[in-house]
Amino acid sequence: MTDPLRWARYHWPRLMSGAGRNDSERFYNYSSLLVCGKKPPPTPKLAGRHRVVIARAQCFKEEYEKTCGTYMNNRIRTTKYTLLNFVPRNLFEQFHRAANLYFLFLVVLNWVPLVEAFQKEITMLPLVVVLTIIAIKDGLEDYRKYKIDKQINNLITKVYSRKDKKYIERCWKDVTVGDFIRLSCNEIIPADIVLLFSTDPDGICHIETSGLDGESNLKQREVVRGYSEQDSEVDPEKFSSRIECESPNNDLNRFRGFLEHPSKERIGLSKENLLLRGCTIRNTEAVVGIVVYAGHETKAMLNNSGPRYKRSKLERRANTDILWCVLLLISMCFAGALGHGIWLSSYEAVPFFNMPEPDGHNLSPALAGFYMFWTMIILLQVLIPISLYVSIEIVKLGQIYFIQSDIDFYNEKMDSTIQCRALNIAEDLGQIQYLFSDKTGTLTENKMVFRRCSIAGFDYCHEENAKRLESYQEISSEDEDLTDTPSGSLSNMTKLKAHSCRTVNNGPLKSKSLNHLSGSCFALGGEDGATDGSLSRQEAFSSPIETDVVPDTGLLAKFSQITPQLFTLPNETEQDLSAETLYIIDFFLALAICNTVVVSSPNQPRQRLRLSSLGRMPITSLEEIKNLFQKLSVRRASFPSLCSGKDPSSGGPNAFVSRLSLFNRSKLTPPTEEDASQLNDWAQGPSKTTCLKDQEKSEAAAGSASGSLDSPVGQTLASDLHYEAESPDEAALVYAARAYQCTLQSRTPDQVMVDLAALGPLTFQLLHILPFDSVRKRMSVVVRHPLSNKVVVYTKGADSVIMELLSLTSTDGETLEKQQKIIREKTQRHLDDYARKGLRTLCIAKKVMSDTEYAEWLKNHFLAETSIDNREQLLLESAMRLENKLTLLGATGIEDRLQEGVPEAIEALQKAGIKIWMLTGDKQETAVNIAYACKLLEQDDKIFILNTENKEACEMLMNKTLEELKKDVQSDPNVPSPGTHVPQLRAGLVITGKTLEFALQDSLQNQFLELTGLCQAVVCCRATPLQKSEVVKLVRNQLKVMTLAIGDGANDVSMIQVADIGIGISGQEGMQAVMASDFAVSQFRHLTKLLLVHGHWCYTRLSNMILYFFYKNVAYVNLLFWYQFFCGFSGTSMSDYWVLIFFNLLFTSVPPVIYGILEKDVSAETLMQLPELYKSGQKSEAYLPLTFWITLLDAFYQSLVCFFVPYYAYQGSDIDIFMFGNPLNTAALFIILLHLVIESKTLTWIHMLVIGGSISTYFFFALVFGAMCVTCNPPSNPYWIMEEHMMDPVFYLVCVITTCVALLPRFVYRVLQGSLFPSLILRAKHLDKLTLEERNEALKKWKEARRMTAVRSAPTDTKKLERRRNSGSPCDFSMTAASFCTKQRDSPVFKATLDINNASGMAMKMVPSSDHPSQNSTQT
């Protein structure tokens, strides 16, 4: 501790005075802290193993070979196989399937002479065909990956050559760890490199990370400390330092290590110094770095997990039924073995056909029966459908193809369609019971529009901006954007010029290549290359609806008071300056500074020239500043117009001089008597807004602010600036500040420049950025003010957090303390009002620190930043020590509009029986308001709000709520049991994050699930990402239901991965959610068709196809089994072995596949208009255990008919064994194919073509095989059998009678089902056969009938509700909500308050609500 303390004491005076510090130096230097003291510090310990990187130089050749020579090169190979290992490895992977192992066992078993049933080659054929088909599919897919790998590996980059003493072009695959790489603008980074040089004057490199996380906004990376001050490019020949860093890992947000010079001086490295493979250089002419990770050790490749694999519910059910088939097979084989033994025992002497063993002994009946068991296993093996797995894969690929080809999923604005990342769970889309949705970006557009703000207790409603938003219609056409964009917005022409640089990419890169090199599965670029893609790339969160903010007239009038003349008056007059003006200035400075927005200006490439240091040098006198301005010949206007669309520059010299007196006070001066009386008026009366209604005041304010604009030399117009924000909230606040002439001009690692109205450019020294995280729920920046030279902390965050961090006392006296208390109360009321209007709220605060306080915090923060072990926890504690005793400046209200079609989508999904939960981090009022707006909650719903601070209160509240809901359910016999589908009596539950923490504990989980099961919808507000995933996991595991989670941001990833199906929305917050999802859509409304139509189709098709496979295999195998009763259970077949093999493998395999891909039981239009049809999939009606056993019984019946009708028809004739088997095979083929026709709801020409083709193939094979196979299977041969039968009329008669008798029960059942007791699906199918007019009329009658059925119980519910309202019973604490609905302001609303202090502990009292509508809340 002594070394850092000594360093702080020595350097602090110099840091405060700024003496002896060049403009390019940082405020502090990590290396100075690390090397201070007599002894060099020990080597920092890295977690686990670490690596050492040495430059690839001749002088370090031996050391390089020992260290970097063992690391991987940059060649990538994402293929599984090579030419040598393809066959063995593919077979090894395929035999991981139990079914393939089973059939391999049968093949081996058939080679045993004692149990041989078929010819050895014939038994191998089915397994060989299946393995070959899958191997060909895997090989083609792997070859596609090989071509992409080859293209990526042969991309060109510039690598320093020690031999040529210059940078030469090399392929990516030849890059190794330790190489120096030089990259140009718009070039893709080939490996993970540490940044050592940038042409940017501040040592900055802008990168676009869309290849990694899909975010198109720019991010900054910094040159390693100590190298950014160099004016020349780093010389690889003189580089003798070594880098020690952590071993390769997949954490994109972490990089730990240090760079050690020969002098043992060490400089810490972080993720800000690392350029990741797959990112693109933007806005920077050239950069140089050294490779630390290459190839498969790069973070991008380590994050490339490939497609996701999940097992669907239907597949798990099919596996269970296959086990039943195995049990059935064993039973049949045991019966055959037992029958064979009994049959042999019936002979007194040894039968003549029983061949003795080579030693002359005869097998005993018991041993012969044992051998026959294994023979029967081989004979009846087809009972286990080997082709089922291959057929399922083909069907699923076909279903995915049609989903991706649906034009309704195409989003023209984003030029994107649905993405199916998980190929094997499409049928699960038709069985969803619970849907968990994020709010921001999922239900809303994630286009944050600045709507209102509260500053110093005054509410500014921005009515003009609201009118603009109401009448605004975004123009999608590019030409219309150029001409019709409102003034003040970033025009499309400017957007097209964004990030253009002098250099271009070395070569074109196709989309597939870019996907692959970045570890992503999505197309991120076009065929034209990276350069073209950059020119057409538009910044995120920069649509005109977000950027064009119309200032509030009242706030504009107050803002106009900030003039240069005001601050150049004598000091006595300064006391008359309103304290509110200081709040306004600080508020907008916080909006402009407290963020991580990257500012870019595309018109002028950034050169390595040092900027003027006006804002950083200490100001000594007014004359010195005037002389400086005269030297620079800067001419500025007095004060430009705040109302015009253009963003002017700052004022003249007086504007800069006026800053001296404005920020010369580190603390607010006590207000005058007039100000104090004004504050008293605030406390006495209700909250009032300062929206000016008087047109004269508005005109006067605008007129006083008007002026001309002359842009200074080298100054970029605000309209030419591009803001690259990491979140839409940040962008909205920066654009709002720009609307009030508080323009963020530039940002570097050292400083932030803000052009503030008439005060001119203010350059803030940027000391620290404490980024936002889900634990702190806030962000802070620490700056040194350019004029007061004070350390100021600006903080923004959630109101629930910021309010707890405000200072309760003030050192400036009781007046300021009272003033802050009033501001806090009024701001809280404004926040509640914003939330009721559905706005997202943020609080803005500041803190002025003394030099002593900052020095103490800086000392501890240095230790946290230089720590490697437990670094994150130490930084969190350091941030919490800084962010306290804050002064509240105000709050903001940002509108996030609902996406198009969200209310209709939620209404349809609820009608489909899906319970929808909204999980959001927003505050309660905002979440509930959005829930009402999107129809998740209805105005007639009973709303229960759980908001408690301890576990005991949570338990009591849930018990009481359960009692209330159970009364409603028990008194209404029409309400079904919870968990089946939505109850008639609608109820909604709202629970806060704190209460959710208690509800998720083991002791309260069952009560929580029971309570939510009785509710139509659940809203979880203030929920953390971890709580979201825990909620989904709890519902899925405890209720055993199918869950779907949908979100758009990184905070939704855990929830998406836990659910049975995860859906990501490719919105404005990057692609993290998409990359973790199973399916990706561009809008929430697409979920309706994905589930109600494609989900229903996929589930119904695959269910019926799997059942059909079981049916046809059992029906055909039973023919062999029935024959055993007439051949002494000898394992003999009445058909040729080739016919047996091809019957399931060829003749009847294609029709069910076509059925599984093209079957449509109901049209898409009907499924969309009748969402209740989806409930059949939720109940698994198409594939129930009873359905499976009925299918098997039907197969047994049809096999009996198919065997015994020909048996009695040919009884007493002289036909041989194969002549008897041929009618059986032919009748079985017709029965099985016509059975599929009966089950099909849609018969197209493709169906008929395939069925006809199967029949033709069978007869063609039988005729050709019978004509050519003379001695194929002696002593019985199929020679000329089919030819003879086709000339026999009895053959045709037998086939027709057998087919009709076998299919008659199923046909009669389907006819009676459709006529007497049709299901909803059959009734809906009938609607598709009507004309358009008749169909529309029938749909109206359908909906009206169902509505009347639902309304019949409504009067009873209403009477019960009114009775409870009038009685005022103590236990009735939740009434029908009229919350957040301006249409129902006159309806009676009550609040229920739980009195914990009451003796009974559960007494309830009814309290009338306030005048404005609010929800029924139950809070503790």
PDB file of C-alpha atoms in Angstrom, residues 265-430:
ATOM      1  CA  GLU A 265       7.880  -1.662 -17.126  1.00  0.00           C
ATOM      2  CA  ARG A 266       4.446  -3.197 -17.514  1.00  0.00           C
ATOM      3  CA  ILE A 267       1.308  -1.760 -19.073  1.00  0.00           C
ATOM      4  CA  GLY A 268      -2.045  -3.320 -18.394  1.00  0.00           C
ATOM      5  CA  LEU A 269      -4.126  -4.640 -21.291  1.00  0.00           C
ATOM      6  CA  SER A 270      -7.902  -4.869 -21.438  1.00  0.00           C
ATOM      7  CA  LYS A 271     -10.602  -5.554 -24.004  1.00  0.00           C
ATOM      8  CA  GLU A 272     -10.319  -1.924 -25.110  1.00  0.00           C
ATOM      9  CA  ASN A 273      -6.914  -2.779 -26.635  1.00  0.00           C
ATOM     10  CA  LEU A 274      -8.032  -5.929 -28.455  1.00  0.00           C
ATOM     11  CA  LEU A 275      -9.369  -6.088 -32.016  1.00  0.00           C
ATOM     12  CA  LEU A 276     -11.378  -9.264 -32.533  1.00  0.00           C
ATOM     13  CA  ARG A 277     -11.433 -11.435 -35.611  1.00  0.00           C
ATOM     14  CA  GLY A 278     -14.474 -10.842 -37.791  1.00  0.00           C
ATOM     15  CA  CYS A 279     -14.885  -7.174 -36.870  1.00  0.00           C
ATOM     16  CA  THR A 280     -14.468  -4.437 -39.461  1.00  0.00           C
ATOM     17  CA  ILE A 281     -12.271  -1.337 -39.268  1.00  0.00           C
ATOM     18  CA  ARG A 282     -14.315   1.841 -39.666  1.00  0.00           C
ATOM     19  CA  ASN A 283     -13.517   5.566 -39.691  1.00  0.00           C
ATOM     20  CA  THR A 284      -9.817   4.869 -39.217  1.00  0.00           C
ATOM     21  CA  GLU A 285      -7.383   5.132 -42.110  1.00  0.00           C
ATOM     22  CA  ALA A 286      -4.976   2.444 -40.884  1.00  0.00           C
ATOM     23  CA  VAL A 287      -4.072   0.496 -37.768  1.00  0.00           C
ATOM     24  CA  VAL A 288      -1.206  -1.783 -36.771  1.00  0.00           C
ATOM     25  CA  GLY A 289      -1.318  -4.567 -34.225  1.00  0.00           C
ATOM     26  CA  ILE A 290       0.340  -7.782 -33.112  1.00  0.00           C
ATOM     27  CA  VAL A 291      -1.485 -11.105 -33.247  1.00  0.00           C
ATOM     28  CA  VAL A 292      -2.167 -12.762 -29.877  1.00  0.00           C
ATOM     29  CA  TYR A 293      -4.829 -15.331 -30.855  1.00  0.00           C
ATOM     30  CA  ALA A 294      -5.129 -16.943 -34.272  1.00  0.00           C
ATOM     31  CA  GLY A 295      -7.397 -19.408 -36.010  1.00  0.00           C
ATOM     32  CA  HIS A 296      -9.532 -21.557 -33.776  1.00  0.00           C
ATOM     33  CA  GLU A 297      -8.127 -19.852 -30.681  1.00  0.00           C
ATOM     34  CA  THR A 298      -9.736 -16.513 -31.556  1.00  0.00           C
ATOM     35  CA  LYS A 299     -12.741 -15.475 -29.525  1.00  0.00           C
ATOM     36  CA  ALA A 300     -14.960 -15.440 -32.601  1.00  0.00           C
ATOM     37  CA  MET A 301     -14.213 -19.051 -33.477  1.00  0.00           C
ATOM     38  CA  LEU A 302     -14.505 -20.178 -29.860  1.00  0.00           C
ATOM     39  CA  ASN A 303     -18.006 -18.675 -29.857  1.00  0.00           C
ATOM     40  CA  ASN A 304     -19.011 -20.537 -33.002  1.00  0.00           C
ATOM     41  CA  SER A 305     -21.101 -23.294 -31.476  1.00  0.00           C
ATOM     42  CA  GLY A 306     -22.894 -24.123 -34.718  1.00  0.00           C
ATOM     43  CA  PRO A 307     -26.560 -25.050 -34.993  1.00  0.00           C
ATOM     44  CA  ARG A 308     -28.441 -25.949 -31.853  1.00  0.00           C
ATOM     45  CA  TYR A 309     -29.707 -29.485 -31.241  1.00  0.00           C
ATOM     46  CA  LYS A 310     -32.806 -30.155 -29.214  1.00  0.00           C
ATOM     47  CA  ARG A 311     -35.098 -33.132 -29.009  1.00  0.00           C
ATOM     48  CA  SER A 312     -38.716 -32.306 -29.620  1.00  0.00           C
ATOM     49  CA  LYS A 313     -41.549 -33.519 -27.442  1.00  0.00           C
ATOM     50  CA  LEU A 314     -42.944 -35.532 -30.338  1.00  0.00           C
ATOM     51  CA  GLU A 315     -39.596 -37.210 -30.916  1.00  0.00           C
ATOM     52  CA  ARG A 316     -39.381 -38.176 -27.269  1.00  0.00           C
ATOM     53  CA  ARG A 317     -42.890 -39.600 -27.491  1.00  0.00           C
ATOM     54  CA  ALA A 318     -41.967 -41.577 -30.622  1.00  0.00           C
ATOM     55  CA  ASN A 319     -38.919 -43.024 -28.869  1.00  0.00           C
ATOM     56  CA  THR A 320     -41.182 -44.236 -26.069  1.00  0.00           C
ATOM     57  CA  ASP A 321     -43.499 -45.913 -28.555  1.00  0.00           C
ATOM     58  CA  ILE A 322     -40.549 -47.547 -30.285  1.00  0.00           C
ATOM     59  CA  LEU A 323     -39.751 -49.175 -26.947  1.00  0.00           C
ATOM     60  CA  TRP A 324     -43.333 -50.488 -26.894  1.00  0.00           C
ATOM     61  CA  CYS A 325     -42.754 -51.876 -30.376  1.00  0.00           C
ATOM     62  CA  VAL A 326     -39.583 -53.559 -29.134  1.00  0.00           C
ATOM     63  CA  LEU A 327     -41.585 -55.098 -26.312  1.00  0.00           C
ATOM     64  CA  LEU A 328     -44.215 -56.203 -28.839  1.00  0.00           C
ATOM     65  CA  LEU A 329     -41.501 -57.706 -31.031  1.00  0.00           C
ATOM     66  CA  ILE A 330     -40.046 -59.657 -28.121  1.00  0.00           C
ATOM     67  CA  SER A 331     -43.517 -60.925 -27.219  1.00  0.00           C
ATOM     68  CA  MET A 332     -44.185 -62.108 -30.793  1.00  0.00           C
ATOM     69  CA  CYS A 333     -40.755 -63.751 -30.999  1.00  0.00           C
ATOM     70  CA  PHE A 334     -41.294 -65.441 -27.667  1.00  0.00           C
ATOM     71  CA  ALA A 335     -44.665 -66.708 -28.894  1.00  0.00           C
ATOM     72  CA  GLY A 336     -42.970 -68.008 -32.042  1.00  0.00           C
ATOM     73  CA  ALA A 337     -40.227 -69.712 -30.072  1.00  0.00           C
ATOM     74  CA  LEU A 338     -42.728 -71.272 -27.704  1.00  0.00           C
ATOM     75  CA  GLY A 339     -44.931 -72.411 -30.594  1.00  0.00           C
ATOM     76  CA  HIS A 340     -41.932 -73.935 -32.401  1.00  0.00           C
ATOM     77  CA  GLY A 341     -40.927 -75.878 -29.335  1.00  0.00           C
ATOM     78  CA  ILE A 342     -44.484 -77.146 -28.765  1.00  0.00           C
ATOM     79  CA  TRP A 343     -44.816 -78.061 -32.433  1.00  0.00           C
ATOM     80  CA  LEU A 344     -41.618 -80.122 -32.384  1.00  0.00           C
ATOM     81  CA  SER A 345     -42.702 -81.792 -29.161  1.00  0.00           C
ATOM     82  CA  SER A 346     -45.919 -82.925 -30.793  1.00  0.00           C
ATOM     83  CA  TYR A 347     -43.954 -85.388 -32.973  1.00  0.00           C
ATOM     84  CA  GLU A 348     -43.311 -88.729 -31.298  1.00  0.00           C
ATOM     85  CA  ALA A 349     -40.399 -89.415 -33.596  1.00  0.00           C
ATOM     86  CA  VAL A 350     -37.858 -87.075 -35.027  1.00  0.00           C
ATOM     87  CA  PRO A 351     -39.484 -85.392 -38.028  1.00  0.00           C
ATOM     88  CA  PHE A 352     -37.834 -85.903 -41.376  1.00  0.00           C
ATOM     89  CA  PHE A 353     -37.268 -82.194 -41.956  1.00  0.00           C
ATOM     90  CA  ASN A 354     -35.336 -81.807 -38.699  1.00  0.00           C
ATOM     91  CA  MET A 355     -31.736 -81.990 -39.875  1.00  0.00           C
ATOM     92  CA  PRO A 356     -29.341 -83.449 -37.281  1.00  0.00           C
ATOM     93  CA  GLU A 357     -26.170 -81.754 -36.108  1.00  0.00           C
ATOM     94  CA  PRO A 358     -22.794 -82.739 -37.625  1.00  0.00           C
ATOM     95  CA  ASP A 359     -22.125 -84.990 -34.623  1.00  0.00           C
ATOM     96  CA  GLY A 360     -25.400 -86.833 -35.280  1.00  0.00           C
ATOM     97  CA  HIS A 361     -27.339 -85.396 -32.334  1.00  0.00           C
ATOM     98  CA  ASN A 362     -30.739 -83.777 -32.793  1.00  0.00           C
ATOM     99  CA  LEU A 363     -31.652 -80.478 -31.158  1.00  0.00           C
ATOM    100  CA  SER A 364     -34.057 -80.688 -28.274  1.00  0.00           C
ATOM    101  CA  PRO A 365     -37.365 -78.828 -28.703  1.00  0.00           C
ATOM    102  CA  ALA A 366     -36.360 -76.367 -25.973  1.00  0.00           C
ATOM    103  CA  LEU A 367     -33.010 -75.565 -27.611  1.00  0.00           C
ATOM    104  CA  ALA A 368     -34.646 -75.374 -31.026  1.00  0.00           C
ATOM    105  CA  GLY A 369     -37.207 -72.962 -29.601  1.00  0.00           C
ATOM    106  CA  PHE A 370     -34.364 -70.805 -28.191  1.00  0.00           C
ATOM    107  CA  TYR A 371     -32.690 -70.655 -31.602  1.00  0.00           C
ATOM    108  CA  MET A 372     -36.043 -69.915 -33.205  1.00  0.00           C
ATOM    109  CA  PHE A 373     -36.453 -66.890 -30.907  1.00  0.00           C
ATOM    110  CA  TRP A 374     -33.442 -65.242 -32.550  1.00  0.00           C
ATOM    111  CA  THR A 375     -34.562 -66.334 -35.993  1.00  0.00           C
ATOM    112  CA  MET A 376     -37.915 -64.666 -35.408  1.00  0.00           C
ATOM    113  CA  ILE A 377     -36.097 -61.505 -34.278  1.00  0.00           C
ATOM    114  CA  ILE A 378     -34.453 -61.368 -37.689  1.00  0.00           C
ATOM    115  CA  LEU A 379     -37.628 -62.256 -39.539  1.00  0.00           C
ATOM    116  CA  LEU A 380     -39.819 -59.680 -37.807  1.00  0.00           C
ATOM    117  CA  GLN A 381     -37.180 -56.922 -37.599  1.00  0.00           C
ATOM    118  CA  VAL A 382     -39.239 -54.637 -39.831  1.00  0.00           C
ATOM    119  CA  LEU A 383     -41.570 -54.096 -36.878  1.00  0.00           C
ATOM    120  CA  ILE A 384     -38.994 -51.500 -35.749  1.00  0.00           C
ATOM    121  CA  PRO A 385     -39.140 -48.852 -38.499  1.00  0.00           C
ATOM    122  CA  ILE A 386     -35.531 -48.285 -39.511  1.00  0.00           C
ATOM    123  CA  SER A 387     -36.574 -45.820 -42.199  1.00  0.00           C
ATOM    124  CA  LEU A 388     -38.572 -43.742 -39.710  1.00  0.00           C
ATOM    125  CA  TYR A 389     -35.573 -41.697 -38.557  1.00  0.00           C
ATOM    126  CA  VAL A 390     -34.460 -40.916 -42.086  1.00  0.00           C
ATOM    127  CA  SER A 391     -38.023 -39.997 -43.069  1.00  0.00           C
ATOM    128  CA  ILE A 392     -38.379 -37.709 -40.036  1.00  0.00           C
ATOM    129  CA  GLU A 393     -35.205 -35.837 -40.979  1.00  0.00           C
ATOM    130  CA  ILE A 394     -36.357 -35.401 -44.576  1.00  0.00           C
ATOM    131  CA  VAL A 395     -39.806 -34.234 -43.480  1.00  0.00           C
ATOM    132  CA  LYS A 396     -38.368 -31.730 -41.023  1.00  0.00           C
ATOM    133  CA  LEU A 397     -36.087 -30.293 -43.700  1.00  0.00           C
ATOM    134  CA  GLY A 398     -39.087 -29.915 -45.989  1.00  0.00           C
ATOM    135  CA  GLN A 399     -41.112 -28.219 -43.266  1.00  0.00           C
ATOM    136  CA  ILE A 400     -38.265 -25.806 -42.512  1.00  0.00           C
ATOM    137  CA  TYR A 401     -37.967 -25.025 -46.207  1.00  0.00           C
ATOM    138  CA  PHE A 402     -41.622 -24.035 -46.453  1.00  0.00           C
ATOM    139  CA  ILE A 403     -41.411 -21.966 -43.253  1.00  0.00           C
ATOM    140  CA  GLN A 404     -38.449 -20.015 -44.573  1.00  0.00           C
ATOM    141  CA  SER A 405     -40.138 -19.582 -47.944  1.00  0.00           C
ATOM    142  CA  ASP A 406     -43.256 -17.984 -46.452  1.00  0.00           C
ATOM    143  CA  ILE A 407     -43.437 -14.479 -47.870  1.00  0.00           C
ATOM    144  CA  ASP A 408     -45.448 -13.252 -44.878  1.00  0.00           C
ATOM    145  CA  PHE A 409     -42.335 -13.486 -42.707  1.00  0.00           C
ATOM    146  CA  TYR A 410     -40.371 -11.155 -44.947  1.00  0.00           C
ATOM    147  CA  ASN A 411     -39.608  -7.717 -43.516  1.00  0.00           C
ATOM    148  CA  GLU A 412     -38.992  -5.335 -46.369  1.00  0.00           C
ATOM    149  CA  LYS A 413     -37.633  -2.567 -44.159  1.00  0.00           C
ATOM    150  CA  MET A 414     -34.943  -4.802 -42.646  1.00  0.00           C
ATOM    151  CA  ASP A 415     -34.622  -6.983 -45.743  1.00  0.00           C
ATOM    152  CA  SER A 416     -34.819 -10.086 -43.580  1.00  0.00           C
ATOM    153  CA  THR A 417     -37.006 -13.117 -43.162  1.00  0.00           C
ATOM    154  CA  ILE A 418     -37.389 -15.888 -40.624  1.00  0.00           C
ATOM    155  CA  GLN A 419     -34.308 -17.907 -39.710  1.00  0.00           C
ATOM    156  CA  CYS A 420     -34.591 -21.507 -38.550  1.00  0.00           C
ATOM    157  CA  ARG A 421     -31.492 -22.347 -36.533  1.00  0.00           C
ATOM    158  CA  ALA A 422     -32.798 -25.516 -34.898  1.00  0.00           C
ATOM    159  CA  LEU A 423     -33.921 -27.920 -37.592  1.00  0.00           C
ATOM    160  CA  ASN A 424     -35.445 -30.644 -35.447  1.00  0.00           C
ATOM    161  CA  ILE A 425     -38.050 -28.970 -33.213  1.00  0.00           C
ATOM    162  CA  ALA A 426     -40.393 -27.356 -35.725  1.00  0.00           C
ATOM    163  CA  GLU A 427     -43.259 -29.552 -34.528  1.00  0.00           C
ATOM    164  CA  ASP A 428     -42.899 -28.131 -31.016  1.00  0.00           C
ATOM    165  CA  LEU A 429     -44.182 -24.843 -32.393  1.00  0.00           C
ATOM    166  CA  GLY A 430     -47.621 -26.431 -32.504  1.00  0.00           C
TER     167      GLY A 430
END
